[in-house]
CSV table of C-alpha atoms in Angstrom, one decimal:
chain,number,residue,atom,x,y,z
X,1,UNK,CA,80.4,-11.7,76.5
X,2,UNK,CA,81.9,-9.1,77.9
X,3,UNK,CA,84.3,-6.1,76.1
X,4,UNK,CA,85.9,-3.9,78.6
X,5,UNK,CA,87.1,-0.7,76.4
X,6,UNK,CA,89.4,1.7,77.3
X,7,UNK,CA,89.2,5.0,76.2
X,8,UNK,CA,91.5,8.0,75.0
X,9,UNK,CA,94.3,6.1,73.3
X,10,UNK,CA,97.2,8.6,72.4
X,11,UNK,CA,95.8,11.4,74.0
X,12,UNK,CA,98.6,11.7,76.4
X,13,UNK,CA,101.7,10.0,76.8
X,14,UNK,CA,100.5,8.8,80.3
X,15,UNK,CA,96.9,7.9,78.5
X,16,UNK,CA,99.0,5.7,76.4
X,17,UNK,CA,100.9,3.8,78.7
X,18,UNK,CA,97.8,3.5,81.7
X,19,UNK,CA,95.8,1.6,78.8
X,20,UNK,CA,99.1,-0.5,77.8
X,21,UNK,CA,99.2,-1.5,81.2
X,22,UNK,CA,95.9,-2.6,81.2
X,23,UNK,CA,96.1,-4.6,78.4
X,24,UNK,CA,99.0,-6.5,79.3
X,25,UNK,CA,97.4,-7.4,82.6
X,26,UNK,CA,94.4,-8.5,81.2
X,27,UNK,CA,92.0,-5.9,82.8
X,28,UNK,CA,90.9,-4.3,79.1
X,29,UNK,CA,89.8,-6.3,76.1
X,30,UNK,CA,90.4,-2.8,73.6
X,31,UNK,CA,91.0,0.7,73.5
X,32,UNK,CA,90.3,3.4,71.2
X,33,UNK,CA,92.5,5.4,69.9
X,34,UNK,CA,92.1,9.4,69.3
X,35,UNK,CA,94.6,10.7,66.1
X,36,UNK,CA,95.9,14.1,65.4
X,37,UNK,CA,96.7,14.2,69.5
X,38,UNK,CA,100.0,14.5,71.2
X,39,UNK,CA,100.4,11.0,71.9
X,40,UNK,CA,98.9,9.4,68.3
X,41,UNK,CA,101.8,8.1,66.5
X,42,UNK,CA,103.8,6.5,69.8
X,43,UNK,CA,100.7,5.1,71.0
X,44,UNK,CA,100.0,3.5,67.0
X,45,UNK,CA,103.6,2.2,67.1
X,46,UNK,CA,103.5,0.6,70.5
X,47,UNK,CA,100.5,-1.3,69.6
X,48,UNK,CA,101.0,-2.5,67.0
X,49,UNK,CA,103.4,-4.8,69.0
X,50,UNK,CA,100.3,-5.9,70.8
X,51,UNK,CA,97.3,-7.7,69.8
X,52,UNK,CA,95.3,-5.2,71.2
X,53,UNK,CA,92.0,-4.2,69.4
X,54,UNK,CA,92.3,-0.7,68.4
X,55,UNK,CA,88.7,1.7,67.1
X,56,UNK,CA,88.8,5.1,66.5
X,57,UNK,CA,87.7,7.6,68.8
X,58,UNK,CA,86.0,9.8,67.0
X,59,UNK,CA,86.9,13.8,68.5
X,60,UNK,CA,84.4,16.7,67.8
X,61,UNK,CA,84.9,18.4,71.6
X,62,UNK,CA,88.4,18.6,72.1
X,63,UNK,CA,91.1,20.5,70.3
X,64,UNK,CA,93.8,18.7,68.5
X,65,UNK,CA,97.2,19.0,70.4
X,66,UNK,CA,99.3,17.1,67.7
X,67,UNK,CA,102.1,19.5,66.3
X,68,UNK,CA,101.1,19.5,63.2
X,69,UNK,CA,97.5,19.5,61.5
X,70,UNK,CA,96.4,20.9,58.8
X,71,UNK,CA,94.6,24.5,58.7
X,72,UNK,CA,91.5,23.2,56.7
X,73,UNK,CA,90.8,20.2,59.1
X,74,UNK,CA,91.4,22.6,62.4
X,75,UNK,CA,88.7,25.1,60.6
X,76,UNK,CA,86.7,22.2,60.0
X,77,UNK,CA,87.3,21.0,63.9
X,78,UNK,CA,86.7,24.5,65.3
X,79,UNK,CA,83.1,24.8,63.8
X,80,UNK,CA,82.3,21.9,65.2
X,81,UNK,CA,83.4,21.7,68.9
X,82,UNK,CA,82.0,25.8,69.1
X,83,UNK,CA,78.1,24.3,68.0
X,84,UNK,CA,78.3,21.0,69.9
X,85,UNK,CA,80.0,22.2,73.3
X,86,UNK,CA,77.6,25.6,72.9
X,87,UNK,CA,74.1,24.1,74.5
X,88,UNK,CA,73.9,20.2,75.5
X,89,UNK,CA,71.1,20.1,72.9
X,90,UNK,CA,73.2,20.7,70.5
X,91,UNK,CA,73.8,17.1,69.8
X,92,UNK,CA,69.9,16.1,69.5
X,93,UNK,CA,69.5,18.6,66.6
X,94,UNK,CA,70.8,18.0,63.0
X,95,UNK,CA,73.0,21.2,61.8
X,96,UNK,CA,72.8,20.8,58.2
X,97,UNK,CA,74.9,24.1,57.9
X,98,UNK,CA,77.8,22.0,59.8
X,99,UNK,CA,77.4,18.6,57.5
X,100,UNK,CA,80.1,19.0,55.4
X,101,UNK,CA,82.3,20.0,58.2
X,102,UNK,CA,80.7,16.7,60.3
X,103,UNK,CA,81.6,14.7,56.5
X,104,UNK,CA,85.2,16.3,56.8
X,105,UNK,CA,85.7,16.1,59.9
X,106,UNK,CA,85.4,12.0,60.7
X,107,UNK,CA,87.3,11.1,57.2
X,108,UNK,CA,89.9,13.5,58.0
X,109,UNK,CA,90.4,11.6,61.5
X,110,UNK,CA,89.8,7.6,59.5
X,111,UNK,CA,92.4,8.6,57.3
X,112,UNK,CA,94.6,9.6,59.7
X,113,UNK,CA,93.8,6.3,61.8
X,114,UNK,CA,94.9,4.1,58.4
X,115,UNK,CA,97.8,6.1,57.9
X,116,UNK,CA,98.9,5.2,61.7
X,117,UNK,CA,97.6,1.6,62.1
X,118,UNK,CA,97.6,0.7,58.6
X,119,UNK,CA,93.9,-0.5,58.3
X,120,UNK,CA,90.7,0.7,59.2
X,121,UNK,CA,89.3,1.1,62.9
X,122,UNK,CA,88.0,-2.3,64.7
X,123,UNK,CA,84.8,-0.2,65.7
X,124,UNK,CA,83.9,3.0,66.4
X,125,UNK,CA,83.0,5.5,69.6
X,126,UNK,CA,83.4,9.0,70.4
X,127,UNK,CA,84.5,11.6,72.9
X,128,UNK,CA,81.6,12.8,74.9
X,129,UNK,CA,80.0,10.1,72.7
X,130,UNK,CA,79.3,12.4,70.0
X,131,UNK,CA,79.8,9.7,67.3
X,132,UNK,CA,75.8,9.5,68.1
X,133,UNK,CA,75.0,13.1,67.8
X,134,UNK,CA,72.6,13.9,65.2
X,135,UNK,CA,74.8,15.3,62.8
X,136,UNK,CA,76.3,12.0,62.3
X,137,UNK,CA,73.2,9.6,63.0
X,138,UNK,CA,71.3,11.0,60.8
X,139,UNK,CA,73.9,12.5,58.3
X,140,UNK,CA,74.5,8.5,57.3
X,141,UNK,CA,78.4,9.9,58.6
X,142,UNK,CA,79.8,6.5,59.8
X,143,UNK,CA,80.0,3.0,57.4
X,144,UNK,CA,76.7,1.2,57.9
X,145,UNK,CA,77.4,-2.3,59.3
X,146,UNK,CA,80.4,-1.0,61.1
X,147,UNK,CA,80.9,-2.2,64.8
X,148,UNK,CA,79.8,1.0,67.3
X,149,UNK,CA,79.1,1.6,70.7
X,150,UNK,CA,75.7,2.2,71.5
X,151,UNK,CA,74.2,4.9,74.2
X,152,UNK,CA,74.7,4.5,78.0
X,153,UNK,CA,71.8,1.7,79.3
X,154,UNK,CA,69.7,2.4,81.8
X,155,UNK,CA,67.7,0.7,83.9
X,156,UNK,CA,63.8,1.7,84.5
X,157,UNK,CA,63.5,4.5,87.1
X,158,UNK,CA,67.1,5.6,86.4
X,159,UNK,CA,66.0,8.6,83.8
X,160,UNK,CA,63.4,10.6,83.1
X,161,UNK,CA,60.6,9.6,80.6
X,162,UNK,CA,61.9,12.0,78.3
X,163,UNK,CA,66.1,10.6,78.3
X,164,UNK,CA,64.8,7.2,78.1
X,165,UNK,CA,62.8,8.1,74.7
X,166,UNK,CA,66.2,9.5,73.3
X,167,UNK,CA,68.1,6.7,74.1
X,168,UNK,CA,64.9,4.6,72.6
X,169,UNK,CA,65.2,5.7,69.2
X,170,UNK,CA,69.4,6.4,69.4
X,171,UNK,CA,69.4,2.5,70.2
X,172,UNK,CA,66.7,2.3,67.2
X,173,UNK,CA,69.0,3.4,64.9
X,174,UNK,CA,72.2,1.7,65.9
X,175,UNK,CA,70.8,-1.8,66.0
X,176,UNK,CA,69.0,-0.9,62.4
X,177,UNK,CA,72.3,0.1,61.0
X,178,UNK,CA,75.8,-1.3,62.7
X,179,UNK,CA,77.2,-3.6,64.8
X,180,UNK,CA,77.0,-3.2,68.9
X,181,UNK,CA,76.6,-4.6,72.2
X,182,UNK,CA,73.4,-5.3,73.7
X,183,UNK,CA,74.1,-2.9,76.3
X,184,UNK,CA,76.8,-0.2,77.4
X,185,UNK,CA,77.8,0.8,81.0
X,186,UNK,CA,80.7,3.2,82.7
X,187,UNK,CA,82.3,1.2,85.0
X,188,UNK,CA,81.6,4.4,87.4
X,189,UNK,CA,80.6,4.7,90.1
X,190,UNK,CA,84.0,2.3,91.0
X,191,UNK,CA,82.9,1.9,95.0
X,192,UNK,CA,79.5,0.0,93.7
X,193,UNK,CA,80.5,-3.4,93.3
X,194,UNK,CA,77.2,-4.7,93.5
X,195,UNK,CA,76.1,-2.9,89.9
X,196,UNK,CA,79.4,-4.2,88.1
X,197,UNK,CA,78.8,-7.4,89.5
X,198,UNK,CA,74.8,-7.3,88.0
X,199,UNK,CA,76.2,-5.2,84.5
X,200,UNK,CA,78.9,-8.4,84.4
X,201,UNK,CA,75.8,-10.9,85.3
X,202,UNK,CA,74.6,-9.7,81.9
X,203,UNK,CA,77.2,-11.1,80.0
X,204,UNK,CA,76.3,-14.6,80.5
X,205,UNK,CA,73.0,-14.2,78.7
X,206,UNK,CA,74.1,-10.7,76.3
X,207,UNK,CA,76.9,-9.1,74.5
X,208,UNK,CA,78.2,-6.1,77.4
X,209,UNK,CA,81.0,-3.4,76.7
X,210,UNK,CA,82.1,-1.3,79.8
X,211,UNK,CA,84.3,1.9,78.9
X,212,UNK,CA,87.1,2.8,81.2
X,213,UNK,CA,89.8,5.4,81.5
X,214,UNK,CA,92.8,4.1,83.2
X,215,UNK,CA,94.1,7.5,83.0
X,216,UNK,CA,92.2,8.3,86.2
X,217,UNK,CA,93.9,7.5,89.3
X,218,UNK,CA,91.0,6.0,91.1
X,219,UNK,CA,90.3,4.1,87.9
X,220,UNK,CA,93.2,2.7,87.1
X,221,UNK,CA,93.8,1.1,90.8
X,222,UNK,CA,90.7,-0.6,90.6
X,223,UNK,CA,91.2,-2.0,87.2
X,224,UNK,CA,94.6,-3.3,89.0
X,225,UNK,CA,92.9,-4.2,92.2
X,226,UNK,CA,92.3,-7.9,93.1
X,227,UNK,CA,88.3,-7.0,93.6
X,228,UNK,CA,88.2,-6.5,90.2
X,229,UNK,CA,90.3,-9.4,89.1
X,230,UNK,CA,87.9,-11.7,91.2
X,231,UNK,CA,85.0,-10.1,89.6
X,232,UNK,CA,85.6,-10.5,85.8
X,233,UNK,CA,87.3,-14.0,86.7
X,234,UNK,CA,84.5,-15.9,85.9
X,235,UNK,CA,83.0,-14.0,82.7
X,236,UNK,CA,83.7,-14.7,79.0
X,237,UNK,CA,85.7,-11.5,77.6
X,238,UNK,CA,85.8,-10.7,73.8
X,239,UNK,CA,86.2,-8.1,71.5
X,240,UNK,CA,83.9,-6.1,69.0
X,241,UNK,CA,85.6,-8.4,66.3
X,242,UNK,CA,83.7,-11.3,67.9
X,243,UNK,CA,80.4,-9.5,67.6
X,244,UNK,CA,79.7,-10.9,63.8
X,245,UNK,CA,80.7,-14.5,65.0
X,246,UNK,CA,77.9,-14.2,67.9
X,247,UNK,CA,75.4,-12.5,65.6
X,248,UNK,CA,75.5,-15.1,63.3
X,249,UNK,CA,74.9,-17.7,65.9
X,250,UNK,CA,72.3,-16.0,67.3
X,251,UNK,CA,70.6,-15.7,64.1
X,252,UNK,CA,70.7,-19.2,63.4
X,253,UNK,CA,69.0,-20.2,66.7
């Protein structure tokens, strides 16, 4: 199976309707959806017209651009995107001064996802992919046995000895604790169709998610292009909601 995510859901009014498009012409199986953003509340309402799965994109880099948040979580927000988007190892080291505000900081932005979809998040990811920093891994911050996406896969000779070790024990600790894909790709670089065709291969014997943003131009006009439509033609697409359903047949085998 296959779950082809897009990314940055109510960021931007033209984030929004990119990802709509998407949907409605079958090139995405999901998005997830950022709150306290410009976009949050139309992009909530206009889904929710869809069946579109919706997770929460978690946002510890980027400042809010909603009009109106409150002064405790943007303190909260601020203390965090200074440390992690100070030193890329920021994210490999648990702050414990920063917990709380990590705590704070991810049910301030659930809440905020229930008040605007009315339920909790189908799964959960992050910008930057900071919903696997160690603040939050090893903080115990999201639900254990929720549905998350796990680091970027590599293949062998792709990283060094040392990135591969991270990604190791980061995929360690996901499959211990939540739900996810066997495997996670970007669907860039777009101009090598031989990969996508391999990562899509993969879905006839694994689970697969591919994140997209069809608020890139180049993106978006290959998610539209009939290349692409020819290549995911023949592959099962699903959602993270189908994850338990396969887990439990694959248990049983």
């Amino acid at each position: 199976m296959v779950i082809i995510t897009a990314d940055d859901f109510g960021k931007t009014g033209h984030a929004t309707e990119s990802i709509l498009k998407c949907f409605f012409k079958r090139r995405i199986t999901s998005a997830s959806a950022m709150v306290f953003m410009e976009d949050s509340e139309r992009a909530a309402s206009l889904a929710s017209q869809t069946s579109l799965e919706v997770g929460l994109h978690i946002n510890f880099t980027m400042p809010f651009s909603a009009e109106r948040v409150s002064p405790e979580i943007l303190k909260h927000h601020k203390r965090v995107v200074s440390y992690l988007t100070k030193n890329k190892l920021a994210q490999v080291i648990y702050n414990p001064l920063l917990a709380d505000s990590f705590h704070h900081l991810f049910s301030s932005q659930q809440k905020e996802f229930i008040r605007l979809y009315g339920r909790l998040p189908d799964f959960y990811n992050g910008h930057h992919h900071m919903h696997l920093c160690a603040n939050m891994l090893l903080g115990r911050v999201l639900p254990e046995g929720g549905r998350i996406r796990r680091t970027f896969t590599f293949d062998a000779g792709e990283k060094d000895f040392f990135n591969r070790l991270y990604r190791y024990a980061l995929d360690a600790l996901v499959d211990g604790r939540f739900l996810s894909t066997d495997s996670f790709f970007s669907i860039l670089p777009i101009e090598d169709h031989k990969r996508l065709q391999n990562i899509l291969n993969r879905s006839a014997r694994s689970n697969v998610e591919i994140e997209v943003h069809p608020e890139n131009a180049d993106e978006v006009e290959f998610l539209f292009s009939d290349r692409f439509r020819q290549l995911i033609a023949s592959v099962h697409m699903g959602t993270f909601q189908d994850l338990n359903t396969r887990r439990q047949l694959k248990n049983r085998l």
